[in-house]
Amino acid sequence: MQVTVLGAGIIGVSTAWHLLQRGHEVTLVDRQTDAALETSFANAAQISVSYCEPWANKDAPLKTLKWMFSDESPLLFRPQLDWAQWRWGLQFLAQCNDAAFERNVAQLVALGSYSHAALKAVVADTGIEYHRLERGIAHYYTDQKSFDGAAEAAAVMQRFGVKRRVVSRSELLTIEPALQAFADRIVGGTYTQSDESGDARTFTQQLATLCGQRGARLMFGHDIERLDSDGREIREVRVRDRQSGLARVLKSDAFVVACGSYSTPLLKSVGVDVPIYPGKGYSATLPLLKPDQAPSVSMIDDQLKIAVSRLGNQLRVAGTIELGGFDLSLDTPLAKKRCEMLVRRIEQVFPGVADTRTPEQGGDPQFWCGLRPATPTNIPLIGRTKLRKLWINAGHGTLGWTHGAGSGKALAELIHGERPAMDFGFYGMPSDAQTAPVSARLRVAQPPGQA
Ligand SMILES: Cc1cc2nc3c(=O)[nH]c(=O)nc-3n(C[C@H](O)[C@H](O)[C@H](O)COP(=O)(O)OP(=O)(O)OC[C@H]3O[C@@H](n4cnc5c(N)ncnc54)[C@H](O)[C@@H]3O)c2cc1C
């Protein structure tokens, strides 16, 4: 079967890889000059099966309201004259209760475990190197009240089979001695040894290269301008070469939309309405001055809700969410404040370990921002749209790197007519494909004409 994958972030590339593995002919299209140059470029690098709590919980509405008045808050709702934003907000509010939270966690853990196994298999098959560190993720708390709640969060994860456990300050320091200078502020933490970290961009770009070597047609530098449908099925996709200006029409047996946050406007043009809204986040990548004193365990700072990962001789700190449309600016006062906050925290927690000087002071922090493709549930849309031949793999929000390998594999399986072996609600799929016995791989019935 010929399959065209639209978007070459971690999700699109992983989908392409797994389709090739199943013997399909793949075309991969992206407007950028390489894979992973948008949201998959400089994220927090965590493969966090255990830290997958959805944003929507019973405390979220009040917190979000309070946070609206602080430029440095972890989640900032910036109201726009945009119905899509308000509708997303209302759908999010509907998820802010215990029942929805549990339901959503169950799905995220199922996909996380499946994806972690898929990632390990891809790494074993390909030997890709991407500053991978299998040292776990530690979550440190500086506030006793929040730490008291950590046991409850760990218990939720343990119920779903994730070995996240509460650790004392002294145990945390044994797990990651680099926290020593900040020890006085820490009241305790949680730790999951099975989690890991690594550079999503390097991984994705190398996997895209391997896709090319396995025969995929890589069409970088092409804008996807339009999907054409007759109301029942997708006919073709119109793309334009950014350099030459030449337009091309792509025909295929199946098309996969994996354009992150931009999947929403693209799909809307053919009447497919998906609740994916951009959640802007920032990162700073800093050169290490004292590599031997830098952390190798990936971290979550509970107070600021930011994550820190070591990538070779650099330290990456990332976080914060802004719901305010498709804004990728880094030079506004708000963006600068949020970037500075990330770097300031690194100097507080790991003093002198990384070069935290500003460019004005002669430093070279690499600031970046990206748009998380967020759904109100945090659960990505992996499956079939109402139009024949048109599939979706998007909406991975905060966890696209964690869920990347598994989402690509699962969609490739669905397109191939297989049933992914996990309990997960696939988008637009018949109910017998929604959940699966963990051991079995049954064929999924295809409606007539469905690619
Ligand atoms: C600050 C931050 C920290 C994060 N930390 C983590 C983390 O630690 N762990 C984790 O699991 N996840 C993390 N994430 C989330 C993760 O990065 C995303 O979920 C993931 O990158 C989404 O991948 P994607 O392939 O869906 O989107 P993208 O990487 O954005 O890929 C979509 C592709 O589609 C292309 N495209 C879009 N529209 C068009 C068009 N019209 N024409 C042509 N091409 C188009 C784009 O060029 C892009 O390459 C973080 C995100 C942010 C912002």
JSON list of N, CA and C and ligand atoms in Angstrom, two decimals, residues 6-12 29-32 36-40 42-48 222-225 258-262 266 279-283 307 318-320 368 370-373 393-403, ligand 1:
[
{"chain": "A", "resi": 6, "resn": "LEU", "atom": "N", "xyz": [2.00, 12.99, 6.53]},
{"chain": "A", "resi": 6, "resn": "LEU", "atom": "CA", "xyz": [2.12, 14.44, 6.51]},
{"chain": "A", "resi": 6, "resn": "LEU", "atom": "C", "xyz": [2.64, 14.92, 7.85]},
{"chain": "A", "resi": 7, "resn": "GLY", "atom": "N", "xyz": [3.87, 15.43, 7.86]},
{"chain": "A", "resi": 7, "resn": "GLY", "atom": "CA", "xyz": [4.49, 15.90, 9.10]},
{"chain": "A", "resi": 7, "resn": "GLY", "atom": "C", "xyz": [5.60, 14.97, 9.53]},
{"chain": "A", "resi": 8, "resn": "ALA", "atom": "N", "xyz": [6.79, 15.55, 9.72]},
{"chain": "A", "resi": 8, "resn": "ALA", "atom": "CA", "xyz": [7.95, 14.72, 10.10]},
{"chain": "A", "resi": 8, "resn": "ALA", "atom": "C", "xyz": [8.51, 15.13, 11.45]},
{"chain": "A", "resi": 9, "resn": "GLY", "atom": "N", "xyz": [7.61, 15.23, 12.44]},
{"chain": "A", "resi": 9, "resn": "GLY", "atom": "CA", "xyz": [8.05, 15.32, 13.83]},
{"chain": "A", "resi": 9, "resn": "GLY", "atom": "C", "xyz": [8.24, 13.89, 14.32]},
{"chain": "A", "resi": 10, "resn": "ILE", "atom": "N", "xyz": [8.41, 13.72, 15.63]},
{"chain": "A", "resi": 10, "resn": "ILE", "atom": "CA", "xyz": [8.60, 12.37, 16.17]},
{"chain": "A", "resi": 10, "resn": "ILE", "atom": "C", "xyz": [7.44, 11.46, 15.78]},
{"chain": "A", "resi": 11, "resn": "ILE", "atom": "N", "xyz": [6.22, 12.01, 15.72]},
{"chain": "A", "resi": 11, "resn": "ILE", "atom": "CA", "xyz": [5.07, 11.16, 15.47]},
{"chain": "A", "resi": 11, "resn": "ILE", "atom": "C", "xyz": [5.02, 10.70, 14.01]},
{"chain": "A", "resi": 12, "resn": "GLY", "atom": "N", "xyz": [5.21, 11.63, 13.09]},
{"chain": "A", "resi": 12, "resn": "GLY", "atom": "CA", "xyz": [5.16, 11.27, 11.68]},
{"chain": "A", "resi": 12, "resn": "GLY", "atom": "C", "xyz": [6.29, 10.33, 11.29]},
{"chain": "A", "resi": 29, "resn": "VAL", "atom": "N", "xyz": [6.26, 13.94, 4.18]},
{"chain": "A", "resi": 29, "resn": "VAL", "atom": "CA", "xyz": [6.29, 15.34, 3.74]},
{"chain": "A", "resi": 29, "resn": "VAL", "atom": "C", "xyz": [6.43, 16.28, 4.93]},
{"chain": "A", "resi": 30, "resn": "ASP", "atom": "N", "xyz": [7.27, 17.28, 4.80]},
{"chain": "A", "resi": 30, "resn": "ASP", "atom": "CA", "xyz": [7.36, 18.30, 5.85]},
{"chain": "A", "resi": 30, "resn": "ASP", "atom": "C", "xyz": [7.84, 19.61, 5.24]},
{"chain": "A", "resi": 31, "resn": "ARG", "atom": "N", "xyz": [7.38, 20.70, 5.82]},
{"chain": "A", "resi": 31, "resn": "ARG", "atom": "CA", "xyz": [7.77, 22.01, 5.29]},
{"chain": "A", "resi": 31, "resn": "ARG", "atom": "C", "xyz": [9.21, 22.38, 5.66]},
{"chain": "A", "resi": 32, "resn": "GLN", "atom": "N", "xyz": [9.73, 21.77, 6.68]},
{"chain": "A", "resi": 32, "resn": "GLN", "atom": "CA", "xyz": [11.08, 22.12, 7.13]},
{"chain": "A", "resi": 32, "resn": "GLN", "atom": "C", "xyz": [12.14, 21.38, 6.31]},
{"chain": "A", "resi": 36, "resn": "ALA", "atom": "N", "xyz": [11.91, 16.91, 12.61]},
{"chain": "A", "resi": 36, "resn": "ALA", "atom": "CA", "xyz": [11.99, 17.40, 14.00]},
{"chain": "A", "resi": 36, "resn": "ALA", "atom": "C", "xyz": [12.52, 18.82, 14.14]},
{"chain": "A", "resi": 37, "resn": "LEU", "atom": "N", "xyz": [12.11, 19.71, 13.29]},
{"chain": "A", "resi": 37, "resn": "LEU", "atom": "CA", "xyz": [12.55, 21.10, 13.44]},
{"chain": "A", "resi": 37, "resn": "LEU", "atom": "C", "xyz": [11.45, 21.97, 14.06]},
{"chain": "A", "resi": 38, "resn": "GLU", "atom": "N", "xyz": [10.33, 21.36, 14.44]},
{"chain": "A", "resi": 38, "resn": "GLU", "atom": "CA", "xyz": [9.30, 22.17, 15.12]},
{"chain": "A", "resi": 38, "resn": "GLU", "atom": "C", "xyz": [9.15, 21.67, 16.57]},
{"chain": "A", "resi": 39, "resn": "THR", "atom": "N", "xyz": [8.01, 21.14, 16.97]},
{"chain": "A", "resi": 39, "resn": "THR", "atom": "CA", "xyz": [7.82, 20.84, 18.40]},
{"chain": "A", "resi": 39, "resn": "THR", "atom": "C", "xyz": [8.74, 19.74, 18.92]},
{"chain": "A", "resi": 40, "resn": "SER", "atom": "N", "xyz": [9.22, 18.88, 18.03]},
{"chain": "A", "resi": 40, "resn": "SER", "atom": "CA", "xyz": [10.09, 17.80, 18.49]},
{"chain": "A", "resi": 40, "resn": "SER", "atom": "C", "xyz": [11.55, 18.24, 18.57]},
{"chain": "A", "resi": 42, "resn": "ALA", "atom": "N", "xyz": [13.40, 20.69, 20.67]},
{"chain": "A", "resi": 42, "resn": "ALA", "atom": "CA", "xyz": [14.19, 20.88, 21.90]},
{"chain": "A", "resi": 42, "resn": "ALA", "atom": "C", "xyz": [13.30, 20.74, 23.13]},
{"chain": "A", "resi": 43, "resn": "ASN", "atom": "N", "xyz": [12.62, 19.61, 23.23]},
{"chain": "A", "resi": 43, "resn": "ASN", "atom": "CA", "xyz": [11.73, 19.42, 24.38]},
{"chain": "A", "resi": 43, "resn": "ASN", "atom": "C", "xyz": [12.54, 18.98, 25.61]},
{"chain": "A", "resi": 44, "resn": "ALA", "atom": "N", "xyz": [11.83, 18.61, 26.67]},
{"chain": "A", "resi": 44, "resn": "ALA", "atom": "CA", "xyz": [12.52, 18.33, 27.94]},
{"chain": "A", "resi": 44, "resn": "ALA", "atom": "C", "xyz": [13.23, 16.97, 27.94]},
{"chain": "A", "resi": 45, "resn": "ALA", "atom": "N", "xyz": [13.08, 16.21, 26.87]},
{"chain": "A", "resi": 45, "resn": "ALA", "atom": "CA", "xyz": [13.87, 14.99, 26.65]},
{"chain": "A", "resi": 45, "resn": "ALA", "atom": "C", "xyz": [13.46, 13.80, 27.52]},
{"chain": "A", "resi": 46, "resn": "GLN", "atom": "N", "xyz": [12.34, 13.92, 28.22]},
{"chain": "A", "resi": 46, "resn": "GLN", "atom": "CA", "xyz": [11.98, 12.84, 29.14]},
{"chain": "A", "resi": 46, "resn": "GLN", "atom": "C", "xyz": [11.10, 11.78, 28.49]},
{"chain": "A", "resi": 47, "resn": "ILE", "atom": "N", "xyz": [11.46, 10.53, 28.72]},
{"chain": "A", "resi": 47, "resn": "ILE", "atom": "CA", "xyz": [10.58, 9.42, 28.39]},
{"chain": "A", "resi": 47, "resn": "ILE", "atom": "C", "xyz": [9.92, 9.07, 29.72]},
{"chain": "A", "resi": 48, "resn": "SER", "atom": "N", "xyz": [8.76, 9.69, 29.93]},
{"chain": "A", "resi": 48, "resn": "SER", "atom": "CA", "xyz": [8.19, 9.67, 31.28]},
{"chain": "A", "resi": 48, "resn": "SER", "atom": "C", "xyz": [6.88, 8.90, 31.33]},
{"chain": "A", "resi": 222, "resn": "HIS", "atom": "N", "xyz": [8.55, 21.14, 1.79]},
{"chain": "A", "resi": 222, "resn": "HIS", "atom": "CA", "xyz": [7.27, 21.22, 1.07]},
{"chain": "A", "resi": 222, "resn": "HIS", "atom": "C", "xyz": [6.13, 21.62, 2.02]},
{"chain": "A", "resi": 223, "resn": "ASP", "atom": "N", "xyz": [5.50, 22.71, 1.69]},
{"chain": "A", "resi": 223, "resn": "ASP", "atom": "CA", "xyz": [4.29, 23.10, 2.45]},
{"chain": "A", "resi": 223, "resn": "ASP", "atom": "C", "xyz": [3.12, 22.23, 2.04]},
{"chain": "A", "resi": 224, "resn": "ILE", "atom": "N", "xyz": [2.41, 21.72, 3.02]},
{"chain": "A", "resi": 224, "resn": "ILE", "atom": "CA", "xyz": [1.17, 21.01, 2.71]},
{"chain": "A", "resi": 224, "resn": "ILE", "atom": "C", "xyz": [0.10, 22.09, 2.64]},
{"chain": "A", "resi": 225, "resn": "GLU", "atom": "N", "xyz": [-0.40, 22.33, 1.45]},
{"chain": "A", "resi": 225, "resn": "GLU", "atom": "CA", "xyz": [-1.32, 23.47, 1.29]},
{"chain": "A", "resi": 225, "resn": "GLU", "atom": "C", "xyz": [-2.78, 23.08, 1.47]},
{"chain": "A", "resi": 258, "resn": "ALA", "atom": "N", "xyz": [-0.02, 14.03, 10.62]},
{"chain": "A", "resi": 258, "resn": "ALA", "atom": "CA", "xyz": [0.80, 14.05, 11.85]},
{"chain": "A", "resi": 258, "resn": "ALA", "atom": "C", "xyz": [1.49, 15.40, 11.93]},
{"chain": "A", "resi": 259, "resn": "CYS", "atom": "N", "xyz": [0.69, 16.44, 11.84]},
{"chain": "A", "resi": 259, "resn": "CYS", "atom": "CA", "xyz": [1.24, 17.80, 11.77]},
{"chain": "A", "resi": 259, "resn": "CYS", "atom": "C", "xyz": [1.17, 18.52, 13.11]},
{"chain": "A", "resi": 260, "resn": "GLY", "atom": "N", "xyz": [1.16, 17.79, 14.20]},
{"chain": "A", "resi": 260, "resn": "GLY", "atom": "CA", "xyz": [1.15, 18.42, 15.52]},
{"chain": "A", "resi": 260, "resn": "GLY", "atom": "C", "xyz": [-0.03, 19.36, 15.66]},
{"chain": "A", "resi": 261, "resn": "SER", "atom": "N", "xyz": [0.21, 20.56, 16.21]},
{"chain": "A", "resi": 261, "resn": "SER", "atom": "CA", "xyz": [-0.87, 21.54, 16.42]},
{"chain": "A", "resi": 261, "resn": "SER", "atom": "C", "xyz": [-1.51, 21.97, 15.12]},
{"chain": "A", "resi": 262, "resn": "TYR", "atom": "N", "xyz": [-0.75, 21.91, 14.03]},
{"chain": "A", "resi": 262, "resn": "TYR", "atom": "CA", "xyz": [-1.26, 22.38, 12.74]},
{"chain": "A", "resi": 262, "resn": "TYR", "atom": "C", "xyz": [-2.18, 21.35, 12.08]},
{"chain": "A", "resi": 266, "resn": "LEU", "atom": "N", "xyz": [-5.55, 22.05, 9.17]},
{"chain": "A", "resi": 266, "resn": "LEU", "atom": "CA", "xyz": [-5.47, 21.22, 7.96]},
{"chain": "A", "resi": 266, "resn": "LEU", "atom": "C", "xyz": [-6.70, 20.32, 7.84]},
{"chain": "A", "resi": 279, "resn": "GLY", "atom": "N", "xyz": [-0.27, 24.46, 22.92]},
{"chain": "A", "resi": 279, "resn": "GLY", "atom": "CA", "xyz": [0.15, 24.83, 24.28]},
{"chain": "A", "resi": 279, "resn": "GLY", "atom": "C", "xyz": [1.64, 25.16, 24.23]},
{"chain": "A", "resi": 280, "resn": "LYS", "atom": "N", "xyz": [1.91, 26.45, 24.23]},
{"chain": "A", "resi": 280, "resn": "LYS", "atom": "CA", "xyz": [3.31, 26.89, 24.04]},
{"chain": "A", "resi": 280, "resn": "LYS", "atom": "C", "xyz": [4.17, 26.55, 25.26]},
{"chain": "A", "resi": 281, "resn": "GLY", "atom": "N", "xyz": [5.36, 26.07, 25.00]},
{"chain": "A", "resi": 281, "resn": "GLY", "atom": "CA", "xyz": [6.31, 25.81, 26.08]},
{"chain": "A", "resi": 281, "resn": "GLY", "atom": "C", "xyz": [7.69, 26.26, 25.67]},
{"chain": "A", "resi": 282, "resn": "TYR", "atom": "N", "xyz": [8.55, 26.41, 26.66]},
{"chain": "A", "resi": 282, "resn": "TYR", "atom": "CA", "xyz": [9.89, 26.95, 26.39]},
{"chain": "A", "resi": 282, "resn": "TYR", "atom": "C", "xyz": [10.96, 25.98, 26.89]},
{"chain": "A", "resi": 283, "resn": "SER", "atom": "N", "xyz": [12.14, 26.11, 26.28]},
{"chain": "A", "resi": 283, "resn": "SER", "atom": "CA", "xyz": [13.29, 25.40, 26.86]},
{"chain": "A", "resi": 283, "resn": "SER", "atom": "C", "xyz": [14.54, 26.25, 26.72]},
{"chain": "A", "resi": 307, "resn": "ALA", "atom": "N", "xyz": [11.15, 20.65, 33.83]},
{"chain": "A", "resi": 307, "resn": "ALA", "atom": "CA", "xyz": [11.91, 19.40, 33.76]},
{"chain": "A", "resi": 307, "resn": "ALA", "atom": "C", "xyz": [13.34, 19.70, 33.33]},
{"chain": "A", "resi": 318, "resn": "ALA", "atom": "N", "xyz": [13.22, 22.74, 30.66]},
{"chain": "A", "resi": 318, "resn": "ALA", "atom": "CA", "xyz": [12.05, 23.07, 29.82]},
{"chain": "A", "resi": 318, "resn": "ALA", "atom": "C", "xyz": [10.78, 23.04, 30.65]},
{"chain": "A", "resi": 319, "resn": "GLY", "atom": "N", "xyz": [9.80, 23.78, 30.16]},
{"chain": "A", "resi": 319, "resn": "GLY", "atom": "CA", "xyz": [8.51, 23.71, 30.83]},
{"chain": "A", "resi": 319, "resn": "GLY", "atom": "C", "xyz": [7.63, 24.89, 30.52]},
{"chain": "A", "resi": 320, "resn": "THR", "atom": "N", "xyz": [6.61, 25.04, 31.31]},
{"chain": "A", "resi": 320, "resn": "THR", "atom": "CA", "xyz": [5.55, 26.05, 31.26]},
{"chain": "A", "resi": 320, "resn": "THR", "atom": "C", "xyz": [4.63, 25.87, 30.05]},
{"chain": "A", "resi": 368, "resn": "TRP", "atom": "N", "xyz": [14.38, 28.28, 23.19]},
{"chain": "A", "resi": 368, "resn": "TRP", "atom": "CA", "xyz": [13.53, 27.70, 22.13]},
{"chain": "A", "resi": 368, "resn": "TRP", "atom": "C", "xyz": [12.09, 27.67, 22.66]},
{"chain": "A", "resi": 370, "resn": "GLY", "atom": "N", "xyz": [8.10, 25.82, 21.60]},
{"chain": "A", "resi": 370, "resn": "GLY", "atom": "CA", "xyz": [7.36, 24.93, 20.70]},
{"chain": "A", "resi": 370, "resn": "GLY", "atom": "C", "xyz": [5.91, 24.86, 21.13]},
{"chain": "A", "resi": 371, "resn": "LEU", "atom": "N", "xyz": [5.07, 24.41, 20.21]},
{"chain": "A", "resi": 371, "resn": "LEU", "atom": "CA", "xyz": [3.62, 24.34, 20.47]},
{"chain": "A", "resi": 371, "resn": "LEU", "atom": "C", "xyz": [3.20, 22.90, 20.69]},
{"chain": "A", "resi": 372, "resn": "ARG", "atom": "N", "xyz": [2.95, 22.56, 21.93]},
{"chain": "A", "resi": 372, "resn": "ARG", "atom": "CA", "xyz": [2.47, 21.19, 22.21]},
{"chain": "A", "resi": 372, "resn": "ARG", "atom": "C", "xyz": [1.09, 21.02, 21.60]},
{"chain": "A", "resi": 373, "resn": "PRO", "atom": "N", "xyz": [0.87, 19.98, 20.84]},
{"chain": "A", "resi": 373, "resn": "PRO", "atom": "CA", "xyz": [-0.47, 19.76, 20.29]},
{"chain": "A", "resi": 373, "resn": "PRO", "atom": "C", "xyz": [-1.37, 19.15, 21.37]},
{"chain": "A", "resi": 393, "resn": "ASN", "atom": "N", "xyz": [-2.61, 10.97, 13.47]},
{"chain": "A", "resi": 393, "resn": "ASN", "atom": "CA", "xyz": [-1.72, 10.65, 14.59]},
{"chain": "A", "resi": 393, "resn": "ASN", "atom": "C", "xyz": [-1.24, 11.98, 15.14]},
{"chain": "A", "resi": 394, "resn": "ALA", "atom": "N", "xyz": [-1.99, 12.56, 16.04]},
{"chain": "A", "resi": 394, "resn": "ALA", "atom": "CA", "xyz": [-1.67, 13.92, 16.52]},
{"chain": "A", "resi": 394, "resn": "ALA", "atom": "C", "xyz": [-2.33, 14.15, 17.87]},
{"chain": "A", "resi": 395, "resn": "GLY", "atom": "N", "xyz": [-1.92, 15.25, 18.51]},
{"chain": "A", "resi": 395, "resn": "GLY", "atom": "CA", "xyz": [-2.52, 15.62, 19.79]},
{"chain": "A", "resi": 395, "resn": "GLY", "atom": "C", "xyz": [-1.78, 15.04, 20.98]},
{"chain": "A", "resi": 396, "resn": "HIS", "atom": "N", "xyz": [-0.47, 14.92, 20.85]},
{"chain": "A", "resi": 396, "resn": "HIS", "atom": "CA", "xyz": [0.31, 14.24, 21.90]},
{"chain": "A", "resi": 396, "resn": "HIS", "atom": "C", "xyz": [0.73, 15.16, 23.04]},
{"chain": "A", "resi": 397, "resn": "GLY", "atom": "N", "xyz": [0.40, 16.43, 22.96]},
{"chain": "A", "resi": 397, "resn": "GLY", "atom": "CA", "xyz": [0.58, 17.35, 24.09]},
{"chain": "A", "resi": 397, "resn": "GLY", "atom": "C", "xyz": [1.95, 17.30, 24.71]},
{"chain": "A", "resi": 398, "resn": "THR", "atom": "N", "xyz": [1.96, 17.11, 26.03]},
{"chain": "A", "resi": 398, "resn": "THR", "atom": "CA", "xyz": [3.21, 17.12, 26.80]},
{"chain": "A", "resi": 398, "resn": "THR", "atom": "C", "xyz": [4.02, 15.84, 26.63]},
{"chain": "A", "resi": 399, "resn": "LEU", "atom": "N", "xyz": [3.46, 14.83, 25.96]},
{"chain": "A", "resi": 399, "resn": "LEU", "atom": "CA", "xyz": [4.09, 13.50, 26.02]},
{"chain": "A", "resi": 399, "resn": "LEU", "atom": "C", "xyz": [4.41, 12.90, 24.65]},
{"chain": "A", "resi": 400, "resn": "GLY", "atom": "N", "xyz": [4.61, 13.75, 23.66]},
{"chain": "A", "resi": 400, "resn": "GLY", "atom": "CA", "xyz": [4.82, 13.21, 22.32]},
{"chain": "A", "resi": 400, "resn": "GLY", "atom": "C", "xyz": [6.11, 12.41, 22.15]},
{"chain": "A", "resi": 401, "resn": "TRP", "atom": "N", "xyz": [7.12, 12.76, 22.89]},
{"chain": "A", "resi": 401, "resn": "TRP", "atom": "CA", "xyz": [8.39, 12.02, 22.83]},
{"chain": "A", "resi": 401, "resn": "TRP", "atom": "C", "xyz": [8.19, 10.67, 23.53]},
{"chain": "A", "resi": 402, "resn": "THR", "atom": "N", "xyz": [7.59, 10.72, 24.70]},
{"chain": "A", "resi": 402, "resn": "THR", "atom": "CA", "xyz": [7.30, 9.49, 25.44]},
{"chain": "A", "resi": 402, "resn": "THR", "atom": "C", "xyz": [6.43, 8.53, 24.63]},
{"chain": "A", "resi": 403, "resn": "HIS", "atom": "N", "xyz": [5.44, 9.10, 23.97]},
{"chain": "A", "resi": 403, "resn": "HIS", "atom": "CA", "xyz": [4.45, 8.26, 23.27]},
{"chain": "A", "resi": 403, "resn": "HIS", "atom": "C", "xyz": [4.75, 8.10, 21.78]},
{"chain": "B", "resi": 1, "resn": "LIG", "atom": "C1", "xyz": [8.71, 22.82, 26.21]},
{"chain": "B", "resi": 1, "resn": "LIG", "atom": "C2", "xyz": [8.30, 21.42, 25.84]},
{"chain": "B", "resi": 1, "resn": "LIG", "atom": "C3", "xyz": [8.78, 20.35, 26.58]},
{"chain": "B", "resi": 1, "resn": "LIG", "atom": "C4", "xyz": [8.39, 19.06, 26.26]},
{"chain": "B", "resi": 1, "resn": "LIG", "atom": "N1", "xyz": [8.93, 18.01, 26.94]},
{"chain": "B", "resi": 1, "resn": "LIG", "atom": "C5", "xyz": [8.58, 16.74, 26.63]},
{"chain": "B", "resi": 1, "resn": "LIG", "atom": "C6", "xyz": [9.16, 15.65, 27.32]},
{"chain": "B", "resi": 1, "resn": "LIG", "atom": "O1", "xyz": [10.05, 15.79, 28.15]},
{"chain": "B", "resi": 1, "resn": "LIG", "atom": "N2", "xyz": [8.71, 14.39, 27.02]},
{"chain": "B", "resi": 1, "resn": "LIG", "atom": "C7", "xyz": [7.74, 14.19, 26.09]},
{"chain": "B", "resi": 1, "resn": "LIG", "atom": "O2", "xyz": [7.34, 13.04, 25.91]},
{"chain": "B", "resi": 1, "resn": "LIG", "atom": "N3", "xyz": [7.22, 15.20, 25.37]},
{"chain": "B", "resi": 1, "resn": "LIG", "atom": "C8", "xyz": [7.61, 16.48, 25.62]},
{"chain": "B", "resi": 1, "resn": "LIG", "atom": "N4", "xyz": [7.07, 17.51, 24.94]},
{"chain": "B", "resi": 1, "resn": "LIG", "atom": "C9", "xyz": [6.03, 17.25, 23.94]},
{"chain": "B", "resi": 1, "resn": "LIG", "atom": "C10", "xyz": [6.59, 16.79, 22.60]},
{"chain": "B", "resi": 1, "resn": "LIG", "atom": "O3", "xyz": [7.70, 17.57, 22.24]},
{"chain": "B", "resi": 1, "resn": "LIG", "atom": "C11", "xyz": [5.50, 16.90, 21.54]},
{"chain": "B", "resi": 1, "resn": "LIG", "atom": "O4", "xyz": [4.34, 16.23, 21.97]},
{"chain": "B", "resi": 1, "resn": "LIG", "atom": "C12", "xyz": [5.96, 16.28, 20.23]},
{"chain": "B", "resi": 1, "resn": "LIG", "atom": "O5", "xyz": [7.14, 16.89, 19.79]},
{"chain": "B", "resi": 1, "resn": "LIG", "atom": "C13", "xyz": [4.88, 16.43, 19.16]},
{"chain": "B", "resi": 1, "resn": "LIG", "atom": "O6", "xyz": [5.37, 15.79, 18.01]},
{"chain": "B", "resi": 1, "resn": "LIG", "atom": "P1", "xyz": [4.58, 15.88, 16.64]},
{"chain": "B", "resi": 1, "resn": "LIG", "atom": "O7", "xyz": [5.33, 15.04, 15.68]},
{"chain": "B", "resi": 1, "resn": "LIG", "atom": "O8", "xyz": [3.15, 15.64, 16.86]},
{"chain": "B", "resi": 1, "resn": "LIG", "atom": "O9", "xyz": [4.68, 17.44, 16.25]},
{"chain": "B", "resi": 1, "resn": "LIG", "atom": "P2", "xyz": [5.88, 18.22, 15.54]},
{"chain": "B", "resi": 1, "resn": "LIG", "atom": "O10", "xyz": [7.19, 17.80, 16.07]},
{"chain": "B", "resi": 1, "resn": "LIG", "atom": "O11", "xyz": [5.54, 19.67, 15.61]},
{"chain": "B", "resi": 1, "resn": "LIG", "atom": "O12", "xyz": [5.79, 17.71, 14.06]},
{"chain": "B", "resi": 1, "resn": "LIG", "atom": "C14", "xyz": [4.80, 18.16, 13.17]},
{"chain": "B", "resi": 1, "resn": "LIG", "atom": "C15", "xyz": [5.48, 18.40, 11.84]},
{"chain": "B", "resi": 1, "resn": "LIG", "atom": "O13", "xyz": [4.48, 18.80, 10.90]},
{"chain": "B", "resi": 1, "resn": "LIG", "atom": "C16", "xyz": [5.05, 19.77, 10.06]},
{"chain": "B", "resi": 1, "resn": "LIG", "atom": "N5", "xyz": [3.95, 20.58, 9.51]},
{"chain": "B", "resi": 1, "resn": "LIG", "atom": "C17", "xyz": [2.93, 21.15, 10.19]},
{"chain": "B", "resi": 1, "resn": "LIG", "atom": "N6", "xyz": [2.12, 21.80, 9.34]},
{"chain": "B", "resi": 1, "resn": "LIG", "atom": "C18", "xyz": [2.64, 21.64, 8.11]},
{"chain": "B", "resi": 1, "resn": "LIG", "atom": "C19", "xyz": [2.26, 22.09, 6.80]},
{"chain": "B", "resi": 1, "resn": "LIG", "atom": "N7", "xyz": [1.16, 22.82, 6.58]},
{"chain": "B", "resi": 1, "resn": "LIG", "atom": "N8", "xyz": [3.06, 21.76, 5.76]},
{"chain": "B", "resi": 1, "resn": "LIG", "atom": "C20", "xyz": [4.17, 21.00, 5.93]},
{"chain": "B", "resi": 1, "resn": "LIG", "atom": "N9", "xyz": [4.57, 20.55, 7.13]},
{"chain": "B", "resi": 1, "resn": "LIG", "atom": "C21", "xyz": [3.82, 20.88, 8.21]},
{"chain": "B", "resi": 1, "resn": "LIG", "atom": "C22", "xyz": [5.99, 20.57, 10.94]},
{"chain": "B", "resi": 1, "resn": "LIG", "atom": "O14", "xyz": [7.02, 21.17, 10.18]},
{"chain": "B", "resi": 1, "resn": "LIG", "atom": "C23", "xyz": [6.50, 19.52, 11.91]},
{"chain": "B", "resi": 1, "resn": "LIG", "atom": "O15", "xyz": [7.77, 19.02, 11.55]},
{"chain": "B", "resi": 1, "resn": "LIG", "atom": "C24", "xyz": [7.47, 18.84, 25.21]},
{"chain": "B", "resi": 1, "resn": "LIG", "atom": "C25", "xyz": [7.00, 19.91, 24.45]},
{"chain": "B", "resi": 1, "resn": "LIG", "atom": "C26", "xyz": [7.42, 21.19, 24.75]},
{"chain": "B", "resi": 1, "resn": "LIG", "atom": "C27", "xyz": [6.93, 22.34, 23.91]}
]
